[in-house]
Amino acid sequence: RSDQSHSNTLLLHLGEDSEEVVVYCYVTDRNGKKIAESAKNKIQITAQQTRTETQLISFQNARLWSLEDPYLYKVFSVIKSGDKILDVQKIRVGVRTIRIDPDQGLFLNDKHVKIHGVNRHQDHAGVGSALPDRLQYYRIELLKEMGVNAYRASHNAPTPELLDACDSL
């Protein structure tokens, strides 16, 4: 059984009056098939109010994210008012367990993993730091072929595209 919680932070301007909205999440597999959905929470929100809602999504027999099989699900967070969808946010998530034992090291999904990491600069030879997304994937593909399974970004925070490449590969 896999339990994932997901938070939605809402900042809405709905005029002078409060309004009732419905907030929920659902999970799809890689192919877009809906496999789980949270409860649909009705909440009152006033103009300029910020509010966080947390939902629990449960689904059975999750395909675990691993170094050999980096399977990602999609989680959609939805905000509705009546029949109108006000906002949808999509994120990709992997389901896995991590355990760090002080004597034995890192375990991913109860399997011992030896870390083989690199420390890389954000730029890429010949193109600088304004990289096409595909170059981020290409770099991670090459590093993975070399046996790398951990990535540390030098000097600057990694771009979202680099992190997506790491999650996907």
PDB file of C-alpha atoms in Angstrom:
ATOM      1  CA  ARG A   1       0.000   0.000   0.000  1.00  0.00           C
ATOM      2  CA  SER A   2       1.275   3.471  -0.834  1.00  0.00           C
ATOM      3  CA  ASP A   3       0.203   6.567   1.061  1.00  0.00           C
ATOM      4  CA  GLN A   4       1.231   9.933  -0.270  1.00  0.00           C
ATOM      5  CA  SER A   5       0.123  13.268   1.150  1.00  0.00           C
ATOM      6  CA  HIS A   6       0.096  16.333  -1.023  1.00  0.00           C
ATOM      7  CA  SER A   7      -0.323  19.969   0.008  1.00  0.00           C
ATOM      8  CA  ASN A   8      -2.097  22.654  -1.975  1.00  0.00           C
ATOM      9  CA  THR A   9      -1.400  26.285  -1.190  1.00  0.00           C
ATOM     10  CA  LEU A  10      -4.064  28.603  -2.506  1.00  0.00           C
ATOM     11  CA  LEU A  11      -3.870  32.355  -3.019  1.00  0.00           C
ATOM     12  CA  LEU A  12      -7.113  33.482  -4.577  1.00  0.00           C
ATOM     13  CA  HIS A  13      -8.777  36.842  -5.145  1.00  0.00           C
ATOM     14  CA  LEU A  14     -12.447  36.093  -5.383  1.00  0.00           C
ATOM     15  CA  GLY A  15     -13.867  39.582  -5.004  1.00  0.00           C
ATOM     16  CA  GLU A  16     -15.307  41.077  -1.840  1.00  0.00           C
ATOM     17  CA  ASP A  17     -17.266  38.040  -0.686  1.00  0.00           C
ATOM     18  CA  SER A  18     -16.102  34.678   0.549  1.00  0.00           C
ATOM     19  CA  GLU A  19     -16.684  31.769  -1.781  1.00  0.00           C
ATOM     20  CA  GLU A  20     -16.888  28.033  -1.391  1.00  0.00           C
ATOM     21  CA  VAL A  21     -14.387  26.109  -3.509  1.00  0.00           C
ATOM     22  CA  VAL A  22     -13.642  22.413  -3.834  1.00  0.00           C
ATOM     23  CA  VAL A  23     -10.047  21.210  -3.566  1.00  0.00           C
ATOM     24  CA  TYR A  24      -8.907  17.698  -4.457  1.00  0.00           C
ATOM     25  CA  CYS A  25      -6.027  15.740  -5.963  1.00  0.00           C
ATOM     26  CA  TYR A  26      -5.824  12.719  -8.180  1.00  0.00           C
ATOM     27  CA  VAL A  27      -2.999  10.448  -9.320  1.00  0.00           C
ATOM     28  CA  THR A  28      -2.438   9.044 -12.793  1.00  0.00           C
ATOM     29  CA  ASP A  29       0.031   6.485 -14.007  1.00  0.00           C
ATOM     30  CA  ARG A  30       2.603   7.299 -16.672  1.00  0.00           C
ATOM     31  CA  ASN A  31      -0.004   6.814 -19.419  1.00  0.00           C
ATOM     32  CA  GLY A  32      -2.588   9.144 -17.880  1.00  0.00           C
ATOM     33  CA  LYS A  33      -4.892   6.492 -16.381  1.00  0.00           C
ATOM     34  CA  LYS A  34      -6.427   7.789 -13.133  1.00  0.00           C
ATOM     35  CA  ILE A  35      -5.550   5.369 -10.322  1.00  0.00           C
ATOM     36  CA  ALA A  36      -6.491   7.271  -7.163  1.00  0.00           C
ATOM     37  CA  GLU A  37      -8.301  10.373  -5.988  1.00  0.00           C
ATOM     38  CA  SER A  38      -8.460  12.224  -2.679  1.00  0.00           C
ATOM     39  CA  ALA A  39     -11.598  13.378  -0.948  1.00  0.00           C
ATOM     40  CA  LYS A  40     -13.140  16.523  -2.406  1.00  0.00           C
ATOM     41  CA  ASN A  41     -12.819  19.083   0.373  1.00  0.00           C
ATOM     42  CA  LYS A  42     -15.205  22.033   0.385  1.00  0.00           C
ATOM     43  CA  ILE A  43     -13.590  25.117   1.888  1.00  0.00           C
ATOM     44  CA  GLN A  44     -14.607  28.744   2.371  1.00  0.00           C
ATOM     45  CA  ILE A  45     -12.048  31.230   1.151  1.00  0.00           C
ATOM     46  CA  THR A  46     -12.171  35.005   1.334  1.00  0.00           C
ATOM     47  CA  ALA A  47     -10.602  37.598  -0.941  1.00  0.00           C
ATOM     48  CA  GLN A  48      -6.782  37.615  -0.737  1.00  0.00           C
ATOM     49  CA  GLN A  49      -6.773  34.677   1.675  1.00  0.00           C
ATOM     50  CA  THR A  50      -3.893  32.220   1.657  1.00  0.00           C
ATOM     51  CA  ARG A  51      -4.778  28.744   2.799  1.00  0.00           C
ATOM     52  CA  THR A  52      -3.111  25.351   2.789  1.00  0.00           C
ATOM     53  CA  GLU A  53      -5.070  22.144   2.391  1.00  0.00           C
ATOM     54  CA  THR A  54      -3.545  18.690   2.789  1.00  0.00           C
ATOM     55  CA  GLN A  55      -5.055  15.579   1.246  1.00  0.00           C
ATOM     56  CA  LEU A  56      -4.187  11.936   1.669  1.00  0.00           C
ATOM     57  CA  ILE A  57      -4.149   9.792  -1.448  1.00  0.00           C
ATOM     58  CA  SER A  58      -3.925   6.015  -1.129  1.00  0.00           C
ATOM     59  CA  PHE A  59      -3.390   3.518  -3.887  1.00  0.00           C
ATOM     60  CA  GLN A  60      -2.454  -0.132  -4.000  1.00  0.00           C
ATOM     61  CA  ASN A  61       0.537  -1.897  -5.543  1.00  0.00           C
ATOM     62  CA  ALA A  62       2.557   1.182  -6.416  1.00  0.00           C
ATOM     63  CA  ARG A  63       5.361   0.705  -8.894  1.00  0.00           C
ATOM     64  CA  LEU A  64       8.371   1.802  -6.870  1.00  0.00           C
ATOM     65  CA  TRP A  65      10.808   4.388  -8.185  1.00  0.00           C
ATOM     66  CA  SER A  66      14.318   2.937  -8.300  1.00  0.00           C
ATOM     67  CA  LEU A  67      17.642   3.600  -9.987  1.00  0.00           C
ATOM     68  CA  GLU A  68      16.911   0.811 -12.467  1.00  0.00           C
ATOM     69  CA  ASP A  69      13.252   1.788 -13.006  1.00  0.00           C
ATOM     70  CA  PRO A  70      12.670   5.510 -12.310  1.00  0.00           C
ATOM     71  CA  TYR A  71       8.878   5.274 -12.598  1.00  0.00           C
ATOM     72  CA  LEU A  72       7.006   8.535 -12.005  1.00  0.00           C
ATOM     73  CA  TYR A  73       3.323   9.100 -11.348  1.00  0.00           C
ATOM     74  CA  LYS A  74       1.512  12.395 -11.988  1.00  0.00           C
ATOM     75  CA  VAL A  75      -0.369  14.170  -9.206  1.00  0.00           C
ATOM     76  CA  PHE A  76      -2.935  16.774 -10.212  1.00  0.00           C
ATOM     77  CA  SER A  77      -4.168  19.326  -7.665  1.00  0.00           C
ATOM     78  CA  VAL A  78      -7.504  20.833  -8.656  1.00  0.00           C
ATOM     79  CA  ILE A  79      -9.428  23.871  -7.415  1.00  0.00           C
ATOM     80  CA  LYS A  80     -13.049  24.167  -8.568  1.00  0.00           C
ATOM     81  CA  SER A  81     -15.855  26.630  -8.013  1.00  0.00           C
ATOM     82  CA  GLY A  82     -19.128  25.014  -9.005  1.00  0.00           C
ATOM     83  CA  ASP A  83     -18.495  23.335 -12.366  1.00  0.00           C
ATOM     84  CA  LYS A  84     -15.659  25.707 -13.254  1.00  0.00           C
ATOM     85  CA  ILE A  85     -12.038  24.610 -12.766  1.00  0.00           C
ATOM     86  CA  LEU A  86     -10.121  27.586 -11.377  1.00  0.00           C
ATOM     87  CA  ASP A  87      -6.657  26.034 -11.296  1.00  0.00           C
ATOM     88  CA  VAL A  88      -4.848  22.747 -11.902  1.00  0.00           C
ATOM     89  CA  GLN A  89      -1.263  22.029 -10.925  1.00  0.00           C
ATOM     90  CA  LYS A  90       0.579  18.906 -12.105  1.00  0.00           C
ATOM     91  CA  ILE A  91       3.671  17.454 -10.473  1.00  0.00           C
ATOM     92  CA  ARG A  92       5.499  14.196 -11.083  1.00  0.00           C
ATOM     93  CA  VAL A  93       6.283  12.005  -8.096  1.00  0.00           C
ATOM     94  CA  GLY A  94       8.006   8.720  -7.461  1.00  0.00           C
ATOM     95  CA  VAL A  95       6.983   6.295  -4.725  1.00  0.00           C
ATOM     96  CA  ARG A  96       9.881   4.773  -2.815  1.00  0.00           C
ATOM     97  CA  THR A  97      11.305   4.163   0.632  1.00  0.00           C
ATOM     98  CA  ILE A  98      14.645   5.465   1.854  1.00  0.00           C
ATOM     99  CA  ARG A  99      16.445   4.243   4.941  1.00  0.00           C
ATOM    100  CA  ILE A 100      19.853   5.358   6.135  1.00  0.00           C
ATOM    101  CA  ASP A 101      21.569   3.004   8.545  1.00  0.00           C
ATOM    102  CA  PRO A 102      24.618   4.415  10.381  1.00  0.00           C
ATOM    103  CA  ASP A 103      26.479   1.116  10.009  1.00  0.00           C
ATOM    104  CA  GLN A 104      25.260  -0.222   6.667  1.00  0.00           C
ATOM    105  CA  GLY A 105      24.547   2.936   4.653  1.00  0.00           C
ATOM    106  CA  LEU A 106      21.744   3.829   2.261  1.00  0.00           C
ATOM    107  CA  PHE A 107      18.808   1.569   1.413  1.00  0.00           C
ATOM    108  CA  LEU A 108      16.388   2.371  -1.398  1.00  0.00           C
ATOM    109  CA  ASN A 109      13.241   0.214  -1.306  1.00  0.00           C
ATOM    110  CA  ASP A 110      15.070  -2.017   1.224  1.00  0.00           C
ATOM    111  CA  LYS A 111      17.919  -2.601  -1.261  1.00  0.00           C
ATOM    112  CA  HIS A 112      21.436  -1.494  -0.283  1.00  0.00           C
ATOM    113  CA  VAL A 113      22.756   1.236  -2.614  1.00  0.00           C
ATOM    114  CA  LYS A 114      26.331   2.441  -2.791  1.00  0.00           C
ATOM    115  CA  ILE A 115      26.436   6.101  -3.766  1.00  0.00           C
ATOM    116  CA  HIS A 116      28.526   6.978  -6.835  1.00  0.00           C
ATOM    117  CA  GLY A 117      28.220  10.737  -7.123  1.00  0.00           C
ATOM    118  CA  VAL A 118      29.533  13.646  -9.131  1.00  0.00           C
ATOM    119  CA  ASN A 119      29.830  17.360  -8.468  1.00  0.00           C
ATOM    120  CA  ARG A 120      29.013  19.324 -11.639  1.00  0.00           C
ATOM    121  CA  HIS A 121      28.801  22.936 -12.734  1.00  0.00           C
ATOM    122  CA  GLN A 122      25.549  24.142 -14.257  1.00  0.00           C
ATOM    123  CA  ASP A 123      27.050  25.144 -17.586  1.00  0.00           C
ATOM    124  CA  HIS A 124      27.683  22.842 -20.514  1.00  0.00           C
ATOM    125  CA  ALA A 125      30.693  22.983 -22.824  1.00  0.00           C
ATOM    126  CA  GLY A 126      30.023  25.051 -25.906  1.00  0.00           C
ATOM    127  CA  VAL A 127      26.642  26.429 -24.864  1.00  0.00           C
ATOM    128  CA  GLY A 128      27.189  27.952 -21.407  1.00  0.00           C
ATOM    129  CA  SER A 129      24.360  27.914 -18.890  1.00  0.00           C
ATOM    130  CA  ALA A 130      21.422  28.647 -21.221  1.00  0.00           C
ATOM    131  CA  LEU A 131      20.823  24.988 -21.961  1.00  0.00           C
ATOM    132  CA  PRO A 132      18.103  23.360 -23.996  1.00  0.00           C
ATOM    133  CA  ASP A 133      16.252  20.879 -21.769  1.00  0.00           C
ATOM    134  CA  ARG A 134      17.459  17.976 -23.905  1.00  0.00           C
ATOM    135  CA  LEU A 135      21.083  18.736 -22.953  1.00  0.00           C
ATOM    136  CA  GLN A 136      20.196  18.293 -19.273  1.00  0.00           C
ATOM    137  CA  TYR A 137      18.822  14.825 -20.082  1.00  0.00           C
ATOM    138  CA  TYR A 138      21.791  14.025 -22.319  1.00  0.00           C
ATOM    139  CA  ARG A 139      24.228  14.895 -19.514  1.00  0.00           C
ATOM    140  CA  ILE A 140      22.384  12.759 -16.965  1.00  0.00           C
ATOM    141  CA  GLU A 141      22.095   9.864 -19.457  1.00  0.00           C
ATOM    142  CA  LEU A 142      25.883   9.941 -19.996  1.00  0.00           C
ATOM    143  CA  LEU A 143      26.597  10.128 -16.276  1.00  0.00           C
ATOM    144  CA  LYS A 144      24.222   7.233 -15.591  1.00  0.00           C
ATOM    145  CA  GLU A 145      25.979   5.151 -18.283  1.00  0.00           C
ATOM    146  CA  MET A 146      29.233   5.835 -16.400  1.00  0.00           C
ATOM    147  CA  GLY A 147      27.704   4.441 -13.182  1.00  0.00           C
ATOM    148  CA  VAL A 148      26.773   7.724 -11.490  1.00  0.00           C
ATOM    149  CA  ASN A 149      23.693   7.569  -9.271  1.00  0.00           C
ATOM    150  CA  ALA A 150      24.003  10.834  -7.299  1.00  0.00           C
ATOM    151  CA  TYR A 151      24.360  14.416  -8.516  1.00  0.00           C
ATOM    152  CA  ARG A 152      25.551  17.504  -6.675  1.00  0.00           C
ATOM    153  CA  ALA A 153      25.306  20.939  -8.301  1.00  0.00           C
ATOM    154  CA  SER A 154      28.317  23.230  -7.871  1.00  0.00           C
ATOM    155  CA  HIS A 155      28.004  26.919  -6.980  1.00  0.00           C
ATOM    156  CA  ASN A 156      24.383  27.428  -8.059  1.00  0.00           C
ATOM    157  CA  ALA A 157      21.094  25.710  -7.338  1.00  0.00           C
ATOM    158  CA  PRO A 158      20.153  23.131  -9.983  1.00  0.00           C
ATOM    159  CA  THR A 159      17.538  24.151 -12.525  1.00  0.00           C
ATOM    160  CA  PRO A 160      14.097  22.513 -12.414  1.00  0.00           C
ATOM    161  CA  GLU A 161      14.902  20.915 -15.773  1.00  0.00           C
ATOM    162  CA  LEU A 162      18.033  19.286 -14.356  1.00  0.00           C
ATOM    163  CA  LEU A 163      16.075  17.957 -11.386  1.00  0.00           C
ATOM    164  CA  ASP A 164      13.406  16.617 -13.777  1.00  0.00           C
ATOM    165  CA  ALA A 165      16.134  14.809 -15.727  1.00  0.00           C
ATOM    166  CA  CYS A 166      17.499  13.280 -12.525  1.00  0.00           C
ATOM    167  CA  ASP A 167      14.021  12.164 -11.389  1.00  0.00           C
ATOM    168  CA  SER A 168      13.191  10.719 -14.809  1.00  0.00           C
ATOM    169  CA  LEU A 169      16.472   8.909 -15.340  1.00  0.00           C
TER     170      LEU A 169
END
